[in-house]
Tab-separated table of C-alpha atoms in Angstrom:
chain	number	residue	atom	x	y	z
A	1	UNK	CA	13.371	-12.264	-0.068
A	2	UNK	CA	13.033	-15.788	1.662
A	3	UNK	CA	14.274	-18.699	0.770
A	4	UNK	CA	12.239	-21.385	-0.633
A	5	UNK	CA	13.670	-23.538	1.918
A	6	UNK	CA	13.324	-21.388	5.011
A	7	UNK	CA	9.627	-20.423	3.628
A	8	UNK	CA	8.675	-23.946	4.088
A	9	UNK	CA	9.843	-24.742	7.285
A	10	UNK	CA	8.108	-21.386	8.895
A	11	UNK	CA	5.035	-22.826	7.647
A	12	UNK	CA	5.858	-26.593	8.095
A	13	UNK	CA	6.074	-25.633	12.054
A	14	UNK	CA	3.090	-23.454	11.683
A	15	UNK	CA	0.643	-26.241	10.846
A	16	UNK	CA	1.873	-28.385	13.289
A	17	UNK	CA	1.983	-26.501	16.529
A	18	UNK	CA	-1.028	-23.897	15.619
A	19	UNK	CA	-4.686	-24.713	17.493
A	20	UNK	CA	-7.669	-22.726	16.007
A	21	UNK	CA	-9.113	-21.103	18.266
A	22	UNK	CA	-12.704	-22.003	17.548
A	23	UNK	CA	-13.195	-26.038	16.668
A	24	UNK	CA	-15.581	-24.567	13.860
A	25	UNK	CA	-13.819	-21.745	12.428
A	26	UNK	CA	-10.602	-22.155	10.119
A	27	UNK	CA	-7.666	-20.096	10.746
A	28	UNK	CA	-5.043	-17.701	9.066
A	29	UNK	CA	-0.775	-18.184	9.539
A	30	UNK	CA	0.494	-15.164	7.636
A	31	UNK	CA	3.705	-13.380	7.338
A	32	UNK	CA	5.664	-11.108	4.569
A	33	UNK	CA	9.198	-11.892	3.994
A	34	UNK	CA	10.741	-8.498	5.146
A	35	UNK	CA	8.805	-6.751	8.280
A	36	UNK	CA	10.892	-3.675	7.155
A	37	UNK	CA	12.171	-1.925	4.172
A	38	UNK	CA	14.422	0.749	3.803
A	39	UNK	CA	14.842	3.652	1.106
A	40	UNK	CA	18.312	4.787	0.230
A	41	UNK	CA	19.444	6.503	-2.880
A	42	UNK	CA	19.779	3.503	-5.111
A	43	UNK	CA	16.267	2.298	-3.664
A	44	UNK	CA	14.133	1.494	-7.117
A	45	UNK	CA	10.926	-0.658	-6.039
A	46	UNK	CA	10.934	-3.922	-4.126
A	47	UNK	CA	8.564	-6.934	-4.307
A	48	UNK	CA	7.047	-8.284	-0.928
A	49	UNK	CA	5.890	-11.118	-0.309
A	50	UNK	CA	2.932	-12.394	1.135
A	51	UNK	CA	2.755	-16.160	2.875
A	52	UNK	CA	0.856	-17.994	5.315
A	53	UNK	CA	-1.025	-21.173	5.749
A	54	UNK	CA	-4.976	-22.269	6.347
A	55	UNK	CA	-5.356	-24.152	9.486
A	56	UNK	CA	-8.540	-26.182	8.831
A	57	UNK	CA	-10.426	-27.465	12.045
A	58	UNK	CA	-9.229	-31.362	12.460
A	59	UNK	CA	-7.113	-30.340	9.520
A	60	UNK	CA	-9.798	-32.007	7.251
A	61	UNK	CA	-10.228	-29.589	3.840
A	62	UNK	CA	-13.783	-28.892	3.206
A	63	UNK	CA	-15.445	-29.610	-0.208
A	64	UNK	CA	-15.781	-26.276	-1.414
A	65	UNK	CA	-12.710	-24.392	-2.384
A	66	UNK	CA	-11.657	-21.700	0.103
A	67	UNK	CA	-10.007	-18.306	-1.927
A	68	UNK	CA	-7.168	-15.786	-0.560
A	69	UNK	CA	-7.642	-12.414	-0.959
A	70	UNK	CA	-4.571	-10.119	0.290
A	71	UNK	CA	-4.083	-5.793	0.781
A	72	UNK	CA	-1.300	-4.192	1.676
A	73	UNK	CA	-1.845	-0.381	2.600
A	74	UNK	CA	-0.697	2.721	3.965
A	75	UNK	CA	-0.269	4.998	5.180
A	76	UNK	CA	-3.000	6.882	5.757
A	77	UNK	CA	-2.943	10.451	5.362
A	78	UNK	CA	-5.563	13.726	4.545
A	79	UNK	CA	-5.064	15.383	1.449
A	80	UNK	CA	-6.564	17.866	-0.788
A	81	UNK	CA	-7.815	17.403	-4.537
A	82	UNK	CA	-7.658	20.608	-6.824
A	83	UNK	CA	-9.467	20.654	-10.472
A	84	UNK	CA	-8.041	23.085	-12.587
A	85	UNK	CA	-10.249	24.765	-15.243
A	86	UNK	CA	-9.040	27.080	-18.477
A	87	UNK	CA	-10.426	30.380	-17.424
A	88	UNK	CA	-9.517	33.348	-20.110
A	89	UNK	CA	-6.448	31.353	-21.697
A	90	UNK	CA	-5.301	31.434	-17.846
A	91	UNK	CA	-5.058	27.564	-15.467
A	92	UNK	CA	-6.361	28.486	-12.198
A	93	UNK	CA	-8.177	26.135	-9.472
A	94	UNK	CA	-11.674	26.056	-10.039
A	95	UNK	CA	-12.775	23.436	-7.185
A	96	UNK	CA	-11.779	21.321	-4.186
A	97	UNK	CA	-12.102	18.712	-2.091
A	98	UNK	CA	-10.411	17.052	0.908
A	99	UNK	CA	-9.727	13.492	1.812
A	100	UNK	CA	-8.988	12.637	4.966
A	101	UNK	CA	-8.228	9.061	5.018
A	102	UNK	CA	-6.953	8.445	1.518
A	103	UNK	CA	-4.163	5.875	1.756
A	104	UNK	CA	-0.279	6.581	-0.076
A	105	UNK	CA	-0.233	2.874	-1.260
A	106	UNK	CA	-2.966	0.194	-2.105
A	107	UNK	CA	-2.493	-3.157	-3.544
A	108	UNK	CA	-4.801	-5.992	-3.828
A	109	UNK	CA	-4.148	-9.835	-5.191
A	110	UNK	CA	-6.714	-12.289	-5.282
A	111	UNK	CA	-7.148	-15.655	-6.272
A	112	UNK	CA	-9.613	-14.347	-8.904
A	113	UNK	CA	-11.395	-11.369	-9.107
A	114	UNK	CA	-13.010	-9.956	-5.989
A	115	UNK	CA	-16.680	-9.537	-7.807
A	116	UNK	CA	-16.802	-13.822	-8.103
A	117	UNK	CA	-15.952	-14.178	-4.365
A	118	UNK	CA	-18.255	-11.662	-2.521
A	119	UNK	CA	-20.826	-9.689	-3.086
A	120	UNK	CA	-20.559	-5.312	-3.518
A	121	UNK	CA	-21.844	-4.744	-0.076
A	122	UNK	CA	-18.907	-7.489	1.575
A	123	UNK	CA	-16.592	-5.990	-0.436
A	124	UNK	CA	-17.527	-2.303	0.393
A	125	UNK	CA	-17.446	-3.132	4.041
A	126	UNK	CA	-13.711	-5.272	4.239
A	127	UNK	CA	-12.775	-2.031	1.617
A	128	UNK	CA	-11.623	-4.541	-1.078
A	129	UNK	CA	-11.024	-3.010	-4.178
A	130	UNK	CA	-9.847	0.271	-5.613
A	131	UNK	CA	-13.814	1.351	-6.044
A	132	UNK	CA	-14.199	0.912	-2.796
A	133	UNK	CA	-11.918	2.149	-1.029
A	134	UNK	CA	-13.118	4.855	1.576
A	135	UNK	CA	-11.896	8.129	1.777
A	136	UNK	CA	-13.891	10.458	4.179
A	137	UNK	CA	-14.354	13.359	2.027
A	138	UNK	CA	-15.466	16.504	2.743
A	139	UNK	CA	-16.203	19.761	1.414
A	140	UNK	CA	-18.507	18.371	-1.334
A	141	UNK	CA	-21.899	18.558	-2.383
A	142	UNK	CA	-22.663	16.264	-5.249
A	143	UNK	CA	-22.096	12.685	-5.959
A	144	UNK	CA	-21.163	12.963	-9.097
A	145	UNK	CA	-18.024	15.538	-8.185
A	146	UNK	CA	-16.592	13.468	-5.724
A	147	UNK	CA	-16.812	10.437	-7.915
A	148	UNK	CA	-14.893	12.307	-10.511
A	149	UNK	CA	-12.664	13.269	-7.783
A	150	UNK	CA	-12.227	10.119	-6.532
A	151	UNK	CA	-11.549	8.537	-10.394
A	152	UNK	CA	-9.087	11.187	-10.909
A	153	UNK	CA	-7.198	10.000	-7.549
A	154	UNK	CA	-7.260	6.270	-8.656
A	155	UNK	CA	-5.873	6.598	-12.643
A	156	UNK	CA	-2.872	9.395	-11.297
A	157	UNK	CA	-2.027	6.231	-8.480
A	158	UNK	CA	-2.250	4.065	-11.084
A	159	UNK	CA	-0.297	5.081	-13.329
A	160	UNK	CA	2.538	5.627	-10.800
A	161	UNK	CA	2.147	2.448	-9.529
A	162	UNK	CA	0.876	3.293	-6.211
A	163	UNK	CA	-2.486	1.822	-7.013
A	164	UNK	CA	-2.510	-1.774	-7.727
A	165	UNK	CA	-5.112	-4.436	-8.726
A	166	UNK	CA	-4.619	-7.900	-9.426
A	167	UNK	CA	-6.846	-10.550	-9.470
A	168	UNK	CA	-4.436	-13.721	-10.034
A	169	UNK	CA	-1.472	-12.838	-7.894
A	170	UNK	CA	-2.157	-14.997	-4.484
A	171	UNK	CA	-1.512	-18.978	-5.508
A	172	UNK	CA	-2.989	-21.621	-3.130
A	173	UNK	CA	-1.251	-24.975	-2.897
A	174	UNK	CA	-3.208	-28.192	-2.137
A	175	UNK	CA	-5.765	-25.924	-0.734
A	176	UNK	CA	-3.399	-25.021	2.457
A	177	UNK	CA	-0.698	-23.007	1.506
A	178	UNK	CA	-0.807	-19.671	-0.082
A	179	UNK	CA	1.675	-16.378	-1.256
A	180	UNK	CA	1.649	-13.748	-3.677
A	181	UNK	CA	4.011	-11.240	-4.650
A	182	UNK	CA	3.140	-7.052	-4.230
A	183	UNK	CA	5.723	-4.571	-6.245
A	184	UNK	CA	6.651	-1.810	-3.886
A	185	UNK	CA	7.714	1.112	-6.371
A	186	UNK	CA	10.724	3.157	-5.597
A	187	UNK	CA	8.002	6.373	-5.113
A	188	UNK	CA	6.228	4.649	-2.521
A	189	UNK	CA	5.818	6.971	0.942
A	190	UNK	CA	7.252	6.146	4.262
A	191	UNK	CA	5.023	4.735	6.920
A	192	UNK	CA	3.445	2.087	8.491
A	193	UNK	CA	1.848	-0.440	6.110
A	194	UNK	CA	-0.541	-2.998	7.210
A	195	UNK	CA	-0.619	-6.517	5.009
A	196	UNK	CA	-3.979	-7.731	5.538
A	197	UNK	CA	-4.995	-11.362	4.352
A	198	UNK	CA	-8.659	-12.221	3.987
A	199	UNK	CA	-10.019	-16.015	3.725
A	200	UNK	CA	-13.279	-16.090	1.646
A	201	UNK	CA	-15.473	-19.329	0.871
A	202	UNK	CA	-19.346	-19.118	-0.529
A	203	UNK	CA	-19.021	-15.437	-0.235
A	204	UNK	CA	-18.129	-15.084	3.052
A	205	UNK	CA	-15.389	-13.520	5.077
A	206	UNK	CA	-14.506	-16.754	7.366
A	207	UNK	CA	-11.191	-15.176	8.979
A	208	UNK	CA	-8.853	-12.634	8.664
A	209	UNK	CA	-5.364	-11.788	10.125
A	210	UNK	CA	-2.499	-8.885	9.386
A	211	UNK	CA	0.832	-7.914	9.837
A	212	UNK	CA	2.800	-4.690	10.152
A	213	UNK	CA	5.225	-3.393	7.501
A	214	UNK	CA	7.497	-0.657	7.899
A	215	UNK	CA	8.719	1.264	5.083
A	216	UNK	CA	11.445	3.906	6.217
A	217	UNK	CA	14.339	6.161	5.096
A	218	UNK	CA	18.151	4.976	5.442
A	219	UNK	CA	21.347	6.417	5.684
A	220	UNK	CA	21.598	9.836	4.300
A	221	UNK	CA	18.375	10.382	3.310
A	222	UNK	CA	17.341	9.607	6.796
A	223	UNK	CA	18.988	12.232	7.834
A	224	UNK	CA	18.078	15.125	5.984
A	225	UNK	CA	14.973	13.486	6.477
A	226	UNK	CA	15.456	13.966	10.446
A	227	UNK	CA	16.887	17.132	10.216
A	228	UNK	CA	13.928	18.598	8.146
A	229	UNK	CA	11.158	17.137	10.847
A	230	UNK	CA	13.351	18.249	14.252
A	231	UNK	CA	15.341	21.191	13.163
A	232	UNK	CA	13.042	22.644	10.410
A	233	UNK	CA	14.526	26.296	11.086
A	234	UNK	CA	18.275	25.310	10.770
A	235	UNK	CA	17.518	23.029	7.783
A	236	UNK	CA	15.975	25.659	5.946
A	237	UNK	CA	19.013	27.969	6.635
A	238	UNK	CA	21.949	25.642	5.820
A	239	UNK	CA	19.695	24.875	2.313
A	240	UNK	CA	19.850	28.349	1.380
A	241	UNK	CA	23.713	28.191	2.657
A	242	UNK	CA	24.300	25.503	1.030
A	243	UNK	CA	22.132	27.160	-2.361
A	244	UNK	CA	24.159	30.050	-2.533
A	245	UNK	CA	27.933	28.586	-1.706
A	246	UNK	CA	27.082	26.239	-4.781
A	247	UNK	CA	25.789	29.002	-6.737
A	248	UNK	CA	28.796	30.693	-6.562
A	249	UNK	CA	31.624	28.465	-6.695
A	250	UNK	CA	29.649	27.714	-10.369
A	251	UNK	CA	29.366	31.608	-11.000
A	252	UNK	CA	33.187	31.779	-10.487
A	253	UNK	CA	34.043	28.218	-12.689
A	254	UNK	CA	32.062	30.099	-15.360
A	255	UNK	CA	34.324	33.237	-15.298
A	256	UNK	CA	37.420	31.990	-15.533
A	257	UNK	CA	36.367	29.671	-18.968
């Protein structure tokens, strides 16, 4: 995490030697206080922050408040939603449907809550908000399927905390600098995040700016990780080595008791 100290100079030299790029349109500083984070095996959830400054034109605020409204996602990846039905006492898959751009991680902070700051076609088209979030899906025929689908999706993420809304997290100070705090659970996947930061004012997007994140494996699990992607053939045969030398130095502990 960054220092309070070091925080405030990064943005300090920010305001200063930043020039917005149109003399009418305000601009975005942001940045996240680790461009990297890596999973070991003690790895159990991280918070990231998010930072940055508004760079008003002539530095003059304007009379109505501006609001910060920041995402970090990723990575995006297709997958597959099965329903399972009861079908003569027996659980079997009944239907399907596949997602192709259905994101591992989503979490949004606001200054308040998204519905008071745009409207639901804004919001649908800057994707901000777990409803709308968009998916691609295919395979379906009826609205109502993929909607129960799709709700299915969002309470499982939620509830492992890989789905997150909150509409108080970002906090703006004297209208120029903001940050807000995103927990990164220890079951998050690997990938390339991006940290998105939206300014909003009368219900209008007026600017927008990102950075990358990169969440990755470390050490040892890095390189079973490795091994398993490059050498999938000799992985799987020193697992089932490995499987059956355990299996029987137990086999033989067992015996002697």
């Amino acid at each position: 995490m960054m220092r309070p100290g070091a925080l405030l100079a990064v943005l300090t030299a920010a305001l200063l030697a930043a020039v917005p790029v149109s003399a009418a349109d305000p601009r975005l500083v942001p940045d996240v206080s680790s461009r990297a984070i890596d999973i070991q095996y003690s790895f159990t959830g991280e918070e990231l922050l998010l930072f940055g400054a508004i760079l008003y034109p002539g530095q003059r605020l304007p009379d109505q408040r501006a609001d910060i409204v920041v995402v970090l996602k990723g990575p995006v990846r297709p997958i597959v939603l099965r329903e399972k039905r009861r079908v003569a006492g027996i659980w079997v898959n009944a239907s399907s449907i596949r997602l192709r751009t259905s994101p591992g991680f989503y979490a949004i902070g606001s200054s308040r809550p998204i519905d008071k700051l745009v409207d639901e076609r804004t919001a649908a088209i800057f994707e901000l908000g777990l409803a709308n979030l968009s998916m691609s899906p295919t395979g379906f025929s009826e609205a109502q399927k993929l909607q129960r689908f799709e709700a299915g999706l969002t309470d499982l993420y939620r509830r492992s905390g890989l789905f997150v809304e909150n509409p108080s997290a970002v906090e703006i100070t004297e209208g120029v600098l903001y940050r807000a705090r995103i927990p990164v659970p220890a079951r998050v996947p690997v990938g390339t995040y991006r940290a998105e930061t939206y300014l909003i004012s009368r219900g209008r997007v007026l600017a927008v700016a990102s950075r990358d994140v990169q969440i990755r494996k470390a050490g040892f699990e890095r390189f079973v990780a490795l091994a398993a992607q490059r050498h999938g053939f000799l992985y799987g045969l020193s697992a089932v080595f490995l499987s059956l030398v355990l299996g029987y130095g137990a086999s033989a502990v067992f015996r002697r008791r």
